[in-house]
Short mmCIF file of C-alpha atoms in Angstrom, two decimals:
data_model
loop_
_atom_site.label_atom_id
_atom_site.label_comp_id
_atom_site.label_asym_id
_atom_site.label_seq_id
_atom_site.Cartn_x
_atom_site.Cartn_y
_atom_site.Cartn_z
CA GLU A 4 -17.96 -35.02 -59.85
CA ASP A 5 -16.94 -37.27 -56.46
CA LYS A 6 -19.60 -38.53 -54.52
CA VAL A 7 -19.94 -40.23 -51.18
CA VAL A 8 -23.65 -42.58 -50.99
CA GLN A 9 -24.32 -44.32 -47.74
CA SER A 10 -27.12 -46.53 -47.32
CA PRO A 11 -29.04 -47.83 -45.79
CA LEU A 12 -30.58 -43.87 -44.80
CA SER A 13 -32.00 -44.86 -41.96
CA LEU A 14 -32.67 -48.84 -39.82
CA VAL A 15 -34.19 -49.75 -36.59
CA VAL A 16 -32.68 -52.61 -34.72
CA HIS A 17 -33.20 -54.31 -31.94
CA GLU A 18 -30.27 -54.47 -28.41
CA GLY A 19 -28.17 -56.89 -29.25
CA ASP A 20 -28.76 -57.09 -32.90
CA THR A 21 -25.70 -56.56 -35.78
CA VAL A 22 -25.77 -53.63 -37.49
CA THR A 23 -24.20 -53.21 -41.33
CA LEU A 24 -23.55 -49.76 -42.51
CA ASN A 25 -22.40 -49.50 -46.19
CA CYS A 26 -20.55 -46.28 -47.85
CA SER A 27 -19.71 -46.61 -51.64
CA TYR A 28 -17.86 -43.66 -53.06
CA GLU A 29 -16.27 -42.09 -56.26
CA VAL A 30 -13.60 -39.94 -55.55
CA THR A 31 -10.90 -39.18 -58.35
CA ASN A 32 -7.97 -39.10 -56.55
CA PHE A 33 -8.61 -41.38 -53.61
CA ARG A 34 -6.25 -41.30 -50.10
CA SER A 35 -8.82 -42.48 -47.60
CA LEU A 36 -12.12 -42.58 -46.14
CA LEU A 37 -13.48 -42.40 -42.77
CA TRP A 38 -16.58 -43.23 -40.24
CA TYR A 39 -17.75 -40.69 -38.17
CA LYS A 40 -20.64 -41.03 -35.21
CA GLN A 41 -22.66 -38.18 -35.02
CA GLU A 42 -25.26 -38.18 -32.04
CA LYS A 43 -26.46 -34.35 -31.08
CA LYS A 44 -23.61 -32.40 -31.34
CA ALA A 45 -20.33 -33.26 -32.65
CA PRO A 46 -19.48 -35.92 -35.04
CA THR A 47 -16.98 -38.43 -33.48
CA PHE A 48 -14.05 -39.68 -35.21
CA LEU A 49 -14.54 -43.70 -35.48
CA PHE A 50 -12.01 -44.81 -38.17
CA MET A 51 -9.66 -44.00 -41.24
CA LEU A 52 -9.06 -46.86 -44.02
CA THR A 53 -6.59 -46.33 -46.29
CA SER A 54 -5.73 -50.03 -47.69
CA SER A 55 -7.79 -52.51 -48.84
CA GLY A 56 -8.68 -55.87 -46.71
CA ILE A 57 -7.51 -54.48 -43.08
CA GLU A 58 -9.73 -54.17 -40.58
CA LYS A 59 -9.68 -51.72 -38.09
CA LYS A 60 -11.40 -52.92 -34.83
CA SER A 61 -12.51 -50.78 -31.33
CA GLY A 62 -14.63 -52.83 -29.54
CA ARG A 63 -17.92 -53.60 -30.73
CA LEU A 64 -16.95 -51.72 -34.03
CA SER A 65 -15.42 -52.61 -36.96
CA SER A 66 -14.83 -51.08 -40.43
CA ILE A 67 -12.99 -52.61 -43.66
CA LEU A 68 -12.42 -50.74 -47.17
CA ASP A 69 -12.74 -52.40 -50.52
CA LYS A 70 -10.63 -50.15 -52.68
CA LYS A 71 -11.53 -52.43 -56.00
CA GLU A 72 -15.22 -52.20 -55.64
CA LEU A 73 -15.03 -48.89 -54.12
CA PHE A 74 -16.77 -49.05 -50.79
CA SER A 75 -16.64 -49.56 -46.99
CA ILE A 76 -18.58 -50.87 -44.48
CA LEU A 77 -18.72 -50.41 -41.04
CA ASN A 78 -20.36 -53.15 -38.44
CA ILE A 79 -21.47 -52.81 -35.06
CA THR A 80 -22.03 -56.19 -33.08
CA ALA A 81 -24.38 -56.72 -29.86
CA THR A 82 -25.74 -53.64 -30.89
CA GLN A 83 -26.89 -51.41 -27.67
CA THR A 84 -29.26 -48.32 -27.03
CA GLY A 85 -26.22 -46.04 -26.71
CA ASP A 86 -25.11 -46.96 -30.55
CA SER A 87 -28.54 -44.79 -31.61
CA ALA A 88 -26.94 -42.04 -33.70
CA VAL A 89 -25.77 -40.56 -37.25
CA TYR A 90 -23.29 -42.62 -38.85
CA LEU A 91 -21.20 -40.41 -41.40
CA CYS A 92 -18.65 -41.75 -44.03
CA ALA A 93 -16.16 -39.14 -45.91
CA ALA A 94 -13.69 -39.01 -48.18
CA PRO A 95 -10.85 -36.18 -48.90
CA THR A 96 -11.53 -35.13 -52.38
CA ASP A 97 -8.04 -33.40 -52.76
CA SER A 98 -4.50 -32.52 -51.48
CA TRP A 99 -5.81 -29.82 -48.47
CA GLY A 100 -8.21 -32.73 -47.16
CA LYS A 101 -11.17 -31.26 -47.84
CA LEU A 102 -13.84 -33.80 -46.99
CA GLN A 103 -16.91 -35.25 -49.25
CA PHE A 104 -19.38 -36.18 -46.48
CA GLY A 105 -22.34 -38.89 -47.42
CA ALA A 106 -25.90 -38.02 -46.17
CA GLY A 107 -25.30 -40.46 -43.20
CA THR A 108 -27.39 -43.56 -41.88
CA GLN A 109 -29.31 -43.27 -38.33
CA VAL A 110 -29.37 -46.07 -36.71
CA VAL A 111 -31.84 -46.42 -33.69
CA VAL A 112 -31.06 -49.12 -31.43
CA THR A 113 -34.49 -50.18 -29.47
CA PRO A 114 -34.29 -51.86 -25.85
CA SER B 2 -4.80 -33.17 -25.20
CA GLN B 3 -6.10 -31.01 -28.03
CA THR B 4 -9.52 -29.42 -27.92
CA ILE B 5 -11.80 -27.25 -30.05
CA HIS B 6 -14.24 -24.96 -28.57
CA GLN B 7 -17.49 -23.09 -30.44
CA TRP B 8 -19.60 -20.61 -29.21
CA PRO B 9 -22.22 -19.96 -28.94
CA ALA B 10 -24.31 -23.44 -28.51
CA THR B 11 -27.37 -21.71 -30.31
CA LEU B 12 -28.19 -18.62 -31.55
CA VAL B 13 -31.39 -17.14 -32.95
CA GLN B 14 -30.93 -14.03 -35.06
CA PRO B 15 -33.33 -11.91 -37.43
CA VAL B 16 -32.98 -11.89 -41.04
CA GLY B 17 -30.54 -9.38 -42.24
CA SER B 18 -28.79 -8.94 -39.00
CA PRO B 19 -24.97 -9.68 -38.54
CA LEU B 20 -23.64 -13.04 -37.47
CA SER B 21 -19.71 -14.33 -35.96
CA LEU B 22 -19.64 -17.58 -34.84
CA GLU B 23 -15.96 -18.17 -33.04
CA CYS B 24 -13.84 -21.21 -32.99
CA THR B 25 -10.81 -21.97 -30.82
CA VAL B 26 -8.59 -25.42 -30.99
CA GLU B 27 -5.88 -25.48 -28.07
CA GLY B 28 -3.02 -28.03 -27.53
CA THR B 29 -2.09 -27.84 -30.78
CA SER B 30 0.00 -25.07 -33.81
CA ASN B 31 -0.58 -24.50 -37.21
CA PRO B 32 -3.65 -26.48 -37.72
CA ASN B 33 -6.01 -27.16 -40.36
CA LEU B 34 -9.18 -25.53 -40.11
CA TYR B 35 -12.90 -25.78 -41.35
CA TRP B 36 -15.98 -24.59 -41.34
CA TYR B 37 -19.25 -27.01 -42.33
CA ARG B 38 -23.10 -26.64 -42.72
CA GLN B 39 -25.68 -29.37 -41.71
CA ALA B 40 -28.95 -28.88 -43.08
CA ALA B 41 -31.84 -30.86 -41.35
CA GLY B 42 -31.45 -34.45 -42.32
CA ARG B 43 -28.19 -33.74 -44.92
CA GLY B 44 -24.79 -34.37 -44.57
CA LEU B 45 -22.16 -31.91 -43.95
CA GLN B 46 -21.17 -29.42 -46.51
CA LEU B 47 -18.08 -27.68 -46.25
CA LEU B 48 -17.65 -23.69 -46.16
CA PHE B 49 -14.42 -22.49 -45.73
CA TYR B 50 -10.99 -23.82 -44.91
CA SER B 51 -7.67 -22.67 -43.75
CA VAL B 52 -4.53 -24.00 -43.70
CA GLY B 53 -2.64 -20.79 -41.70
CA ILE B 54 -3.39 -17.51 -40.44
CA GLY B 55 -4.87 -14.84 -43.28
CA GLN B 56 -5.28 -17.79 -45.81
CA ILE B 57 -8.97 -18.66 -46.18
CA SER B 58 -10.82 -20.95 -49.32
CA SER B 59 -14.36 -20.72 -49.84
CA GLU B 60 -16.03 -23.53 -51.38
CA VAL B 61 -19.57 -22.31 -51.66
CA PRO B 62 -20.50 -19.04 -52.90
CA GLN B 63 -22.40 -17.34 -50.38
CA ASN B 64 -23.01 -14.26 -48.19
CA LEU B 65 -20.83 -16.01 -45.54
CA SER B 66 -17.19 -15.13 -44.96
CA ALA B 67 -14.64 -16.53 -42.81
CA SER B 68 -11.44 -14.90 -40.97
CA ARG B 69 -8.42 -16.71 -39.32
CA PRO B 70 -6.79 -13.67 -37.22
CA GLN B 71 -4.90 -16.06 -35.14
CA ASP B 72 -3.49 -19.08 -35.68
CA ARG B 73 -6.04 -21.47 -33.63
CA GLN B 74 -9.07 -18.91 -34.07
CA PHE B 75 -11.09 -19.24 -36.68
CA ILE B 76 -14.43 -16.93 -37.66
CA LEU B 77 -17.59 -17.33 -39.42
CA SER B 78 -19.01 -14.17 -40.48
CA SER B 79 -22.13 -12.50 -41.73
CA LYS B 80 -22.53 -8.26 -42.89
CA LYS B 81 -26.72 -9.75 -43.25
CA LEU B 82 -28.36 -12.93 -42.80
CA LEU B 83 -30.84 -14.62 -45.26
CA LEU B 84 -33.30 -16.99 -43.70
CA SER B 85 -31.30 -19.95 -46.06
CA ASP B 86 -28.53 -19.34 -43.15
CA SER B 87 -30.32 -21.57 -40.96
CA GLY B 88 -28.81 -24.50 -40.05
CA PHE B 89 -26.11 -26.37 -37.79
CA TYR B 90 -22.40 -25.06 -38.16
CA LEU B 91 -19.41 -27.01 -37.04
CA CYS B 92 -15.86 -26.08 -36.71
CA ALA B 93 -13.26 -28.62 -37.50
CA TRP B 94 -9.48 -29.05 -37.17
CA SER B 95 -6.87 -31.78 -38.32
CA SER B 96 -2.97 -31.90 -37.70
CA GLY B 97 -2.35 -32.04 -41.65
CA VAL B 98 -4.05 -32.94 -44.58
CA LYS B 99 -3.54 -36.84 -44.01
CA GLN B 100 -4.48 -36.94 -40.83
CA PRO B 101 -8.83 -37.08 -39.46
CA GLN B 102 -10.66 -34.48 -38.56
CA HIS B 103 -12.03 -33.38 -35.47
CA PHE B 104 -15.09 -31.50 -34.68
CA GLY B 105 -16.45 -28.59 -31.98
CA ASP B 106 -19.67 -29.01 -30.60
CA GLY B 107 -21.64 -26.57 -33.02
CA THR B 108 -23.87 -23.97 -33.53
CA ARG B 109 -27.27 -24.45 -34.16
CA LEU B 110 -28.60 -21.25 -35.65
CA SER B 111 -32.00 -20.39 -36.35
CA ILE B 112 -33.09 -17.21 -38.93
CA LEU B 113 -36.34 -15.59 -38.02
#
């Protein structure tokens, strides 16, 4: 059975801290891993990773994939209160693009 | 640019009543379309997906159904709602199976 596991489930940090979120996966035919940010409504797409060791970066957020150890990390540097959200990772489990999501990591950034 | 619309944003329905949630995508053609449900504090669970008009695949047995009457329209329905149908329902689209999915704002459904 395909599965995606995120850790930690939640964390609280102060503004300016760096946050590292983990996502491990077991997917029979691995194709890619995706990260989303969910505030109150729609998850918004952050990154899609397909190759090991190549960091993707967008502003203060970055992510990398390790296909040998079957995990990905999402880093947020110099956190701001606007980074408070649930961060979801997901992996397609078949050729139709069906996504298996992790339970998410809730990040709270305090001023 | 592409946009996805879902409505209503919130809905309160009695047990046993019917349901119809609608999702439309603009700015693209022949999108892959998906319905997810998110229970409180949990990840997203795929309910249905569609790769074309009239083509629906169901992932979880339940009293919900989906239809795709037009290329960019995806409808989630039920004839009789159960208490367990409460949750946050999200529609998503992608331009291809290897492309990321993009989500609508969701419908928060409460069953009384």
